[in-house]
Tab-separated table of C-alpha atoms in Angstrom:
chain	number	residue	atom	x	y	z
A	1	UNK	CA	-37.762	-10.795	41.964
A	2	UNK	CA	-36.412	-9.752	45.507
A	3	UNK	CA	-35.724	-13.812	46.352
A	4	UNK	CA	-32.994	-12.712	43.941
A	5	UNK	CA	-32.351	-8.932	44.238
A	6	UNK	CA	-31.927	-8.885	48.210
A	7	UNK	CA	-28.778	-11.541	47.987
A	8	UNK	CA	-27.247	-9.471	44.940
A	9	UNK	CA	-27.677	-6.183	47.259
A	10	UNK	CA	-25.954	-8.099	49.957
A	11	UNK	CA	-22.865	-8.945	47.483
A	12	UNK	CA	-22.901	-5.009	46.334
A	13	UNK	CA	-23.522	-4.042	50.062
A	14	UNK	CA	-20.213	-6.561	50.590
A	15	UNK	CA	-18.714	-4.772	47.655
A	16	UNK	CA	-19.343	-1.601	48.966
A	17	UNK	CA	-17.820	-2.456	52.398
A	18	UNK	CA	-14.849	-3.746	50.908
A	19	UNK	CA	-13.947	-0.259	49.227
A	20	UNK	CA	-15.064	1.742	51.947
A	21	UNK	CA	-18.261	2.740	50.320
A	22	UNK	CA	-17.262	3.886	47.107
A	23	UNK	CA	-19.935	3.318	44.666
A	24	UNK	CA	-17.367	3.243	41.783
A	25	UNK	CA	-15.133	0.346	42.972
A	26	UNK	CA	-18.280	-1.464	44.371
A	27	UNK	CA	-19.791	-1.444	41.455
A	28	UNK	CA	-16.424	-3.041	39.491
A	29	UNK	CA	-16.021	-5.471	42.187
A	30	UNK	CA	-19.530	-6.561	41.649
A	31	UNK	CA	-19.106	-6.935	37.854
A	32	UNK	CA	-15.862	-9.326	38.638
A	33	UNK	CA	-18.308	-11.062	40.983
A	34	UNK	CA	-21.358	-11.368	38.185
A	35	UNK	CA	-18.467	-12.719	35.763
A	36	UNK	CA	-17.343	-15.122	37.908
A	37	UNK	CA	-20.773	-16.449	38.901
A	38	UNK	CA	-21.684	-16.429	35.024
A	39	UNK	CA	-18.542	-18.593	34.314
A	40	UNK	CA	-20.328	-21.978	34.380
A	41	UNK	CA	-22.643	-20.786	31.203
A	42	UNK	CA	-19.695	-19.125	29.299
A	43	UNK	CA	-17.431	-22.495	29.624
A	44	UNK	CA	-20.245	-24.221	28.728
A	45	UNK	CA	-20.935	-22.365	25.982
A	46	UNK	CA	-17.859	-22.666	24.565
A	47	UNK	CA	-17.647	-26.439	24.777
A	48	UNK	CA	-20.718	-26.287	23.004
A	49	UNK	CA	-18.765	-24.456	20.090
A	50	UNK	CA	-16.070	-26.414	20.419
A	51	UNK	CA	-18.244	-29.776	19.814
A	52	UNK	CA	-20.234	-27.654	16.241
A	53	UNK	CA	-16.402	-26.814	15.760
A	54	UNK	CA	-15.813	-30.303	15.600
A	55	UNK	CA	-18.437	-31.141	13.078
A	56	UNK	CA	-17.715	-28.454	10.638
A	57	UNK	CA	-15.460	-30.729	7.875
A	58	UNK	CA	-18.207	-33.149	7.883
A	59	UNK	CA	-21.059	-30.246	7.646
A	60	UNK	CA	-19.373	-28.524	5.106
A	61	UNK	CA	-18.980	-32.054	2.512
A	62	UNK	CA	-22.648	-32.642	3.303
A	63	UNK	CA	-22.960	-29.354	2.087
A	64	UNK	CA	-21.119	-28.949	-0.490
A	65	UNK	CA	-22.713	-32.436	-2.047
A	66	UNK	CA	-25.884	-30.745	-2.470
A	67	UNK	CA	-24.405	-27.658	-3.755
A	68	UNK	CA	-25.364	-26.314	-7.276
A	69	UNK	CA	-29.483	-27.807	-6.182
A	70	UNK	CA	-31.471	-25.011	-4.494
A	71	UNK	CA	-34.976	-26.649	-5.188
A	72	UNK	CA	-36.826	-27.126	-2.107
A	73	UNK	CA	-36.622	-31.140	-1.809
A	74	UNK	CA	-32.601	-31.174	-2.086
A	75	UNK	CA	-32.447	-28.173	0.406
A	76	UNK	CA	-34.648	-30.388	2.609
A	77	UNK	CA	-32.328	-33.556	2.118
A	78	UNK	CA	-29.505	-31.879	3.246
A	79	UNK	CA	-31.117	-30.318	6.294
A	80	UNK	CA	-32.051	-33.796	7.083
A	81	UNK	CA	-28.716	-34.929	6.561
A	82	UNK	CA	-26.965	-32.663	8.605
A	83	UNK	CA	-29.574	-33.264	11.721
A	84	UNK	CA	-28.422	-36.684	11.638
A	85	UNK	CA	-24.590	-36.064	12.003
A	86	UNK	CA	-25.854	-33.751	14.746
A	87	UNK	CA	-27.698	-36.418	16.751
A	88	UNK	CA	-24.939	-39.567	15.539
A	89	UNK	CA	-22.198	-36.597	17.332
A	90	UNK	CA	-24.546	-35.795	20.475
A	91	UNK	CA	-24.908	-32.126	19.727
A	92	UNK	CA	-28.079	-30.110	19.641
A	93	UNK	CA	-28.064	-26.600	17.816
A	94	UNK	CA	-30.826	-25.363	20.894
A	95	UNK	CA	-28.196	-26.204	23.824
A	96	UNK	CA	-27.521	-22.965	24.107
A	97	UNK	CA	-30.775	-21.398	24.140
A	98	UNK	CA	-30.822	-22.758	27.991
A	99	UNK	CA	-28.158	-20.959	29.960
A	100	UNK	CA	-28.963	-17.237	28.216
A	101	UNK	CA	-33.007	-18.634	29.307
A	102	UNK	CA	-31.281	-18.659	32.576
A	103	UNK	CA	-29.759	-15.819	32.521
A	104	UNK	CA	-31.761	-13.205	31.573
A	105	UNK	CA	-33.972	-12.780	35.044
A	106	UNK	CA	-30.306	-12.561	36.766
A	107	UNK	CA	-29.446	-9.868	34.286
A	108	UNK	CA	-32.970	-8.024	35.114
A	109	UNK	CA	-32.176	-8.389	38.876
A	110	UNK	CA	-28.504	-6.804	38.581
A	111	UNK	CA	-29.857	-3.666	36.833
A	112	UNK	CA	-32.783	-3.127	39.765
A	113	UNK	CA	-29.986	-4.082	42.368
A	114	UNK	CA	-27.434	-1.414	40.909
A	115	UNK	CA	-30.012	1.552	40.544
A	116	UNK	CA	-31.575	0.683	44.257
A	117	UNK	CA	-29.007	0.851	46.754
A	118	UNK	CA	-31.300	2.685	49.298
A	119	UNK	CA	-33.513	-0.765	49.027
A	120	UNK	CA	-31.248	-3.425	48.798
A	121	UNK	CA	-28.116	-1.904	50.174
A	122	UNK	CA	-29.252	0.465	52.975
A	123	UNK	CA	-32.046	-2.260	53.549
A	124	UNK	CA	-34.838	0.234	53.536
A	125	UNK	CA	-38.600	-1.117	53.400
A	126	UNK	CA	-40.998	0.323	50.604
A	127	UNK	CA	-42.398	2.338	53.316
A	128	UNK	CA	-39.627	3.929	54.705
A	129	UNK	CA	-38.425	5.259	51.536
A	130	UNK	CA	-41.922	6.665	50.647
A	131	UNK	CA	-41.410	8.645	53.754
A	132	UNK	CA	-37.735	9.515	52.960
A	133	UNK	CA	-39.103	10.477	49.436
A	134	UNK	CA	-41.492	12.900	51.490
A	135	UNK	CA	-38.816	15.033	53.414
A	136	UNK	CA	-36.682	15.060	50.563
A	137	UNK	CA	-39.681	16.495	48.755
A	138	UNK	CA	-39.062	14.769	45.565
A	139	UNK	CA	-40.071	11.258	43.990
A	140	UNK	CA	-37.368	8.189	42.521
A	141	UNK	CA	-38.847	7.289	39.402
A	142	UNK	CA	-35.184	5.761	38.336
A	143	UNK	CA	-34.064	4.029	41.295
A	144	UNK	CA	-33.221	5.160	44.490
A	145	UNK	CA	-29.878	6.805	44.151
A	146	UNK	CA	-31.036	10.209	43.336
A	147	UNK	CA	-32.661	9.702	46.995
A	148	UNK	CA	-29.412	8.844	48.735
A	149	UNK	CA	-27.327	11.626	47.537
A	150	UNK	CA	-30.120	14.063	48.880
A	151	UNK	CA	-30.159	12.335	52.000
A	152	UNK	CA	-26.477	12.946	52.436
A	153	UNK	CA	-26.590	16.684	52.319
A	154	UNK	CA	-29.544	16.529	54.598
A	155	UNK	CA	-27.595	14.895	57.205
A	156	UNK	CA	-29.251	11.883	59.628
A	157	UNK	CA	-31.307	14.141	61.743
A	158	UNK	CA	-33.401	14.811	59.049
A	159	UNK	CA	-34.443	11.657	58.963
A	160	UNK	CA	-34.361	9.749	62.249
A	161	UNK	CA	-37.645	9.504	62.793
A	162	UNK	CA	-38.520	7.662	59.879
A	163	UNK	CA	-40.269	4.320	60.841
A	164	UNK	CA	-37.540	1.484	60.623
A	165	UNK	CA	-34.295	3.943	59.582
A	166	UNK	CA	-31.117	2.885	59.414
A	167	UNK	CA	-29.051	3.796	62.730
A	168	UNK	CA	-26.475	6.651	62.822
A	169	UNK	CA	-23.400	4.170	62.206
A	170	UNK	CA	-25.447	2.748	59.095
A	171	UNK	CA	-26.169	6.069	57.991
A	172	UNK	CA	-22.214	7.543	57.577
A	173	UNK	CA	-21.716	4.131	55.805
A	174	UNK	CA	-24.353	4.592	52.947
A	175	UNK	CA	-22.041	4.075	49.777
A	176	UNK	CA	-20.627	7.348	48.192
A	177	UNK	CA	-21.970	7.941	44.583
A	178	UNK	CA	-19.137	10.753	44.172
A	179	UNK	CA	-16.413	9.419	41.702
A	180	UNK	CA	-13.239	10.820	42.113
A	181	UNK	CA	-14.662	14.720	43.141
A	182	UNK	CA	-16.173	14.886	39.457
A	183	UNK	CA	-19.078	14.143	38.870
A	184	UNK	CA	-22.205	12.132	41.049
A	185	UNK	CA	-23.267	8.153	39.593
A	186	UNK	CA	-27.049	9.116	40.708
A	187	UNK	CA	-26.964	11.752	38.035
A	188	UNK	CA	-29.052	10.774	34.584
A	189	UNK	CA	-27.219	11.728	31.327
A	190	UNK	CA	-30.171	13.006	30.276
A	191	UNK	CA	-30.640	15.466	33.597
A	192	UNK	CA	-27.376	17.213	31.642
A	193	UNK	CA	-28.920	18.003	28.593
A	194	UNK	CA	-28.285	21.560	28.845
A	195	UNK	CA	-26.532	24.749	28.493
A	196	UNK	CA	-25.314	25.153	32.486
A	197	UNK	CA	-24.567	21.129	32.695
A	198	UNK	CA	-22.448	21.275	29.066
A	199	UNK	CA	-20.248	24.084	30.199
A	200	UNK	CA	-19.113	21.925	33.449
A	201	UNK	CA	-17.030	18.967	33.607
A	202	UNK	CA	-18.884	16.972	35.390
A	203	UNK	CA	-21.735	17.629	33.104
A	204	UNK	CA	-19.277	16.169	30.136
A	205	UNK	CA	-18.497	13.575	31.792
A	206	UNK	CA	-21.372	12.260	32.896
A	207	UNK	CA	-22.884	12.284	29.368
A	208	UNK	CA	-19.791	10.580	28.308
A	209	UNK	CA	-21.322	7.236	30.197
A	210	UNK	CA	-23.876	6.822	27.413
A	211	UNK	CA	-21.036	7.108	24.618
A	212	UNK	CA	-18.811	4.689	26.127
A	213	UNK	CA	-21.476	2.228	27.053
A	214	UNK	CA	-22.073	2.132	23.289
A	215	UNK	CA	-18.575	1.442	22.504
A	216	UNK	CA	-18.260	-1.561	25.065
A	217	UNK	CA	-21.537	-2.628	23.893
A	218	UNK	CA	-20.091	-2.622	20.431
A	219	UNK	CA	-16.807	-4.172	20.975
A	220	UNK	CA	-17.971	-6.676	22.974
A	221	UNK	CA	-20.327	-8.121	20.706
A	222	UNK	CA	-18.125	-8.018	17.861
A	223	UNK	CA	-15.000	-9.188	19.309
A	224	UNK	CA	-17.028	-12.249	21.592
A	225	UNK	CA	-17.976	-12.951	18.130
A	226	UNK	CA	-14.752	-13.572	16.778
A	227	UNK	CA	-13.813	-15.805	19.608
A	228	UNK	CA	-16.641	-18.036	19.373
A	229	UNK	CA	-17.629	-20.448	16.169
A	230	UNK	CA	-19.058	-19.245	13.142
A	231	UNK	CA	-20.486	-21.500	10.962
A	232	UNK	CA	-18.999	-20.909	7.359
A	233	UNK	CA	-22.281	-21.861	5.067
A	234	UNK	CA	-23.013	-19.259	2.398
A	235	UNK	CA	-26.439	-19.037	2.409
A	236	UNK	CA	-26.286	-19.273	6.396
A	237	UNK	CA	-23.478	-16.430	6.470
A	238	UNK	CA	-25.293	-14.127	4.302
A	239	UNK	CA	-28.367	-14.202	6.389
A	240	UNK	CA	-26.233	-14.711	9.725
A	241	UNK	CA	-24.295	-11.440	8.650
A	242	UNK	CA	-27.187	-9.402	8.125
A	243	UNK	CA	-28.605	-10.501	11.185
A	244	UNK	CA	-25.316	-9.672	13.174
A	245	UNK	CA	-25.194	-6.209	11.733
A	246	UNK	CA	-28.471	-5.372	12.681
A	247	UNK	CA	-28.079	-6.729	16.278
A	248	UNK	CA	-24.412	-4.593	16.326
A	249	UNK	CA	-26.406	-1.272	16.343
A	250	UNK	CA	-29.900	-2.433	18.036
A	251	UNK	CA	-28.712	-3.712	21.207
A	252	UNK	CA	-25.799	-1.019	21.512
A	253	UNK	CA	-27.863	1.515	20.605
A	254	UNK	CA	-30.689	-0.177	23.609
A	255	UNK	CA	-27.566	0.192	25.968
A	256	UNK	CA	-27.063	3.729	24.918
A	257	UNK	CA	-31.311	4.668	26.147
A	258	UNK	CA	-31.137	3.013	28.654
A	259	UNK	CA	-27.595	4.649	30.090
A	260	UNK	CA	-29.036	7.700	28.790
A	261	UNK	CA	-32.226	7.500	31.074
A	262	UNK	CA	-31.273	6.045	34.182
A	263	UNK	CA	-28.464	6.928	36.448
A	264	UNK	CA	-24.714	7.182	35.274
A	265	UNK	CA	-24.430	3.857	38.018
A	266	UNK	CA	-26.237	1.633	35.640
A	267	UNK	CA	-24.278	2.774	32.147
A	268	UNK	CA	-21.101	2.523	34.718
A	269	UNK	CA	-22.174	-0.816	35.719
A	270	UNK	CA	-22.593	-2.003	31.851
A	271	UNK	CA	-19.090	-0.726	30.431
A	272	UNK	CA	-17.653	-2.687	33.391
A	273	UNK	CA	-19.621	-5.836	32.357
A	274	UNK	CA	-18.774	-5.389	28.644
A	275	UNK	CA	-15.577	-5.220	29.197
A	276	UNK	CA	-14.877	-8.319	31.716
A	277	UNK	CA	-17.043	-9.911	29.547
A	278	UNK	CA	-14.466	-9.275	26.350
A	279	UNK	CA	-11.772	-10.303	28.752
A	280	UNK	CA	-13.951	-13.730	30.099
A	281	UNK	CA	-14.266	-14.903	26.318
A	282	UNK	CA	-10.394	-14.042	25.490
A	283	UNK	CA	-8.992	-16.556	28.254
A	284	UNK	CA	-11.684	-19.128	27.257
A	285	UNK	CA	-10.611	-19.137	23.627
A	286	UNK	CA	-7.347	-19.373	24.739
A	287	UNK	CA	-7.532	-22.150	27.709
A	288	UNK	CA	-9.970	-24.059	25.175
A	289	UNK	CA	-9.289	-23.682	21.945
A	290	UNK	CA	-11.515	-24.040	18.569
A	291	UNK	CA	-10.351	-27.401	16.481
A	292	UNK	CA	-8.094	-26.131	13.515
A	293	UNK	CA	-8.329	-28.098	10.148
A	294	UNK	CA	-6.072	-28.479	7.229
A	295	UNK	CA	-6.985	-29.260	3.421
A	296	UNK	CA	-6.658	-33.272	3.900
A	297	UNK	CA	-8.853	-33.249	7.324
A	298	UNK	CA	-11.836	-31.708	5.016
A	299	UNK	CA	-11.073	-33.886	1.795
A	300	UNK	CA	-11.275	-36.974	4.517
A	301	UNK	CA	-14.828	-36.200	5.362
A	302	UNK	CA	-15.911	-35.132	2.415
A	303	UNK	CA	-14.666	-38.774	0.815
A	304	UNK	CA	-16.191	-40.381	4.068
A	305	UNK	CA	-19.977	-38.054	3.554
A	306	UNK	CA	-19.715	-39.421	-0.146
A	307	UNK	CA	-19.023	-43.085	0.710
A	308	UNK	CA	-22.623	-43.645	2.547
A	309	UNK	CA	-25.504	-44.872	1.007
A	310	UNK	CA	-28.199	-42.636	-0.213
A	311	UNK	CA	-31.266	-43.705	1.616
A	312	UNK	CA	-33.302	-42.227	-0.495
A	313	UNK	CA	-32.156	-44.688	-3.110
A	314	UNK	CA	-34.811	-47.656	-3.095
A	315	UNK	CA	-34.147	-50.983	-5.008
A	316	UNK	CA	-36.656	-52.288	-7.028
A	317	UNK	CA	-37.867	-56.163	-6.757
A	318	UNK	CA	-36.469	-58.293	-9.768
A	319	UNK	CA	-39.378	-59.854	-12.044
């Protein structure tokens, strides 16, 4: 994975420069970047909704002429049916399988990228931060950001004989996880489970992250949702609906461990993606635009869907 990780930690390293090392603007900028490189796949996407958009008067007469049969052999007739208006209109229901395919080892490198900055910001080799791990005198089982906080308060002298170390200059410019004076991004939510961390602010705010990242985890599935296509079937919507409801409180509620284990910097990271991603989908629906249809455009296809011949229909030979 580093063929992709070490150019993302050169864009949050970039990031970081940009906002003179502050962890909490570098990791916003970096989001905006992600977006923008993930624009491609969202316009395509949405084209792709656009075109089953399209088809939806004609889908819905096929439908509705097998409606009232639920026996397996009609069911199958109008499945068949309604694959053929897909492939006479040049759309296929799996296009979109492709770019989230895509996607999802860029989405596994971001996280690793975010929680590492000792390894793919500071540009530290596995070996060097085994030995920083050493005088620290504690192990990075979530990252390395825990490590780089520690470092700070040890100073550079504690470290500058470490085998391949950064230099003194690259040392005072190791991003700052402090946000604001209140509260540290290396810091796990779950590290402030208890009574001294509650009564602080920082401990309230850091355990905040996990809460939040479940709200623009929610929101943003929910409100994508509503600017994207949904097909209008009954049977489809009843099983589509249960289906969404389910994935409204699984992959949240995935967001929400995951924020709750690692450090504040990734559940940081994922509010700021949630919510560019909210914004991304917004200006797409509105710079391309589902198709809107009135009464006649759906009585047109449905008169056109009942005009073909039934090829199931065979014509016997005369005597």
């Amino acid at each position: 994975m580093d063929i992709i990780n070490k150019p993302l930690g050169w864009v949050l390293w970039l990031c970081s420069k940009i906002v003179g090392g502050n962890y909490f603007f570098a990791i916003l900028i970096f989001a905006i970047f992600v977006e923008l490189v993930l624009l491609p796949f969202g316009i395509s996407q949405q084209k792709k909704s656009i075109k089953q958009a399209r088809l939806r008067p004609k889908e819905q007469a096929i439908r509705k002429k097998y409606s009232g049969r639920d026996d397996k052999a009609t069911q199958m007739k109008m499945n068949e049916e309604i694959q053929e208006l897909y492939q006479k209109e040049g759309y296929n229901p799996l296009g979109g399988c492709l770019p989230l395919l895509i996607q999802f080892p860029l989405l596994i490198a971001l996280y690793n990228v975010v929680i590492n900055p000792l390894k793919y910001i500071c540009g530290l080799s596995e070996d060097a931060i085994v030995q920083v791990q050493s005088i620290v005198g504690t192990s990075s089982q979530r990252g390395t950001m825990g490590l780089l906080t520690k470092m700070k308060e040890l100073g550079y002298d504690a470290f500058k004989n470490v085998e391949g170390f950064m230099t003194a200059e690259e040392f005072a410019d190791m991003p700052d996880l402090n946000v604001f004076g209140a509260f540290d991004l290396s810091i796990t939510p779950q590290q402030c489970m208890n009574l001294d961390s509650i009564k602080t602010l920082s401990g309230w705010l850091i355990l905040l992250v996990p809460v939040l990242t479940f709200v623009a985890y929610f929101l943003s599935m929910k409100l994508t949702r509503k600017f994207m296509y949904q097909p209008m079937n009954d049977a489809s919507q009843a099983q589509m609906g249960c289906s969404n409801k389910v994935m409204d409180i699984v992959m949240p509620l995935f967001s929400v461990f995951l924020a709750f284990t690692y450090p504040a910097a990734l559940g940081l990271y994922w509010i700021f993606k949630c919510l560019l991603g909210i914004l991304k989908q917004f200006i797409l629906s509105k710079a391309m635009p589902l198709p809107k249809f009135t009464e006649e455009d759906y009585l047109a296809a449905e008169k056109e869907i009942n005009s073909r011949p039934d090829k199931s229909l065979k014509v016997a030979k005369s005597g």
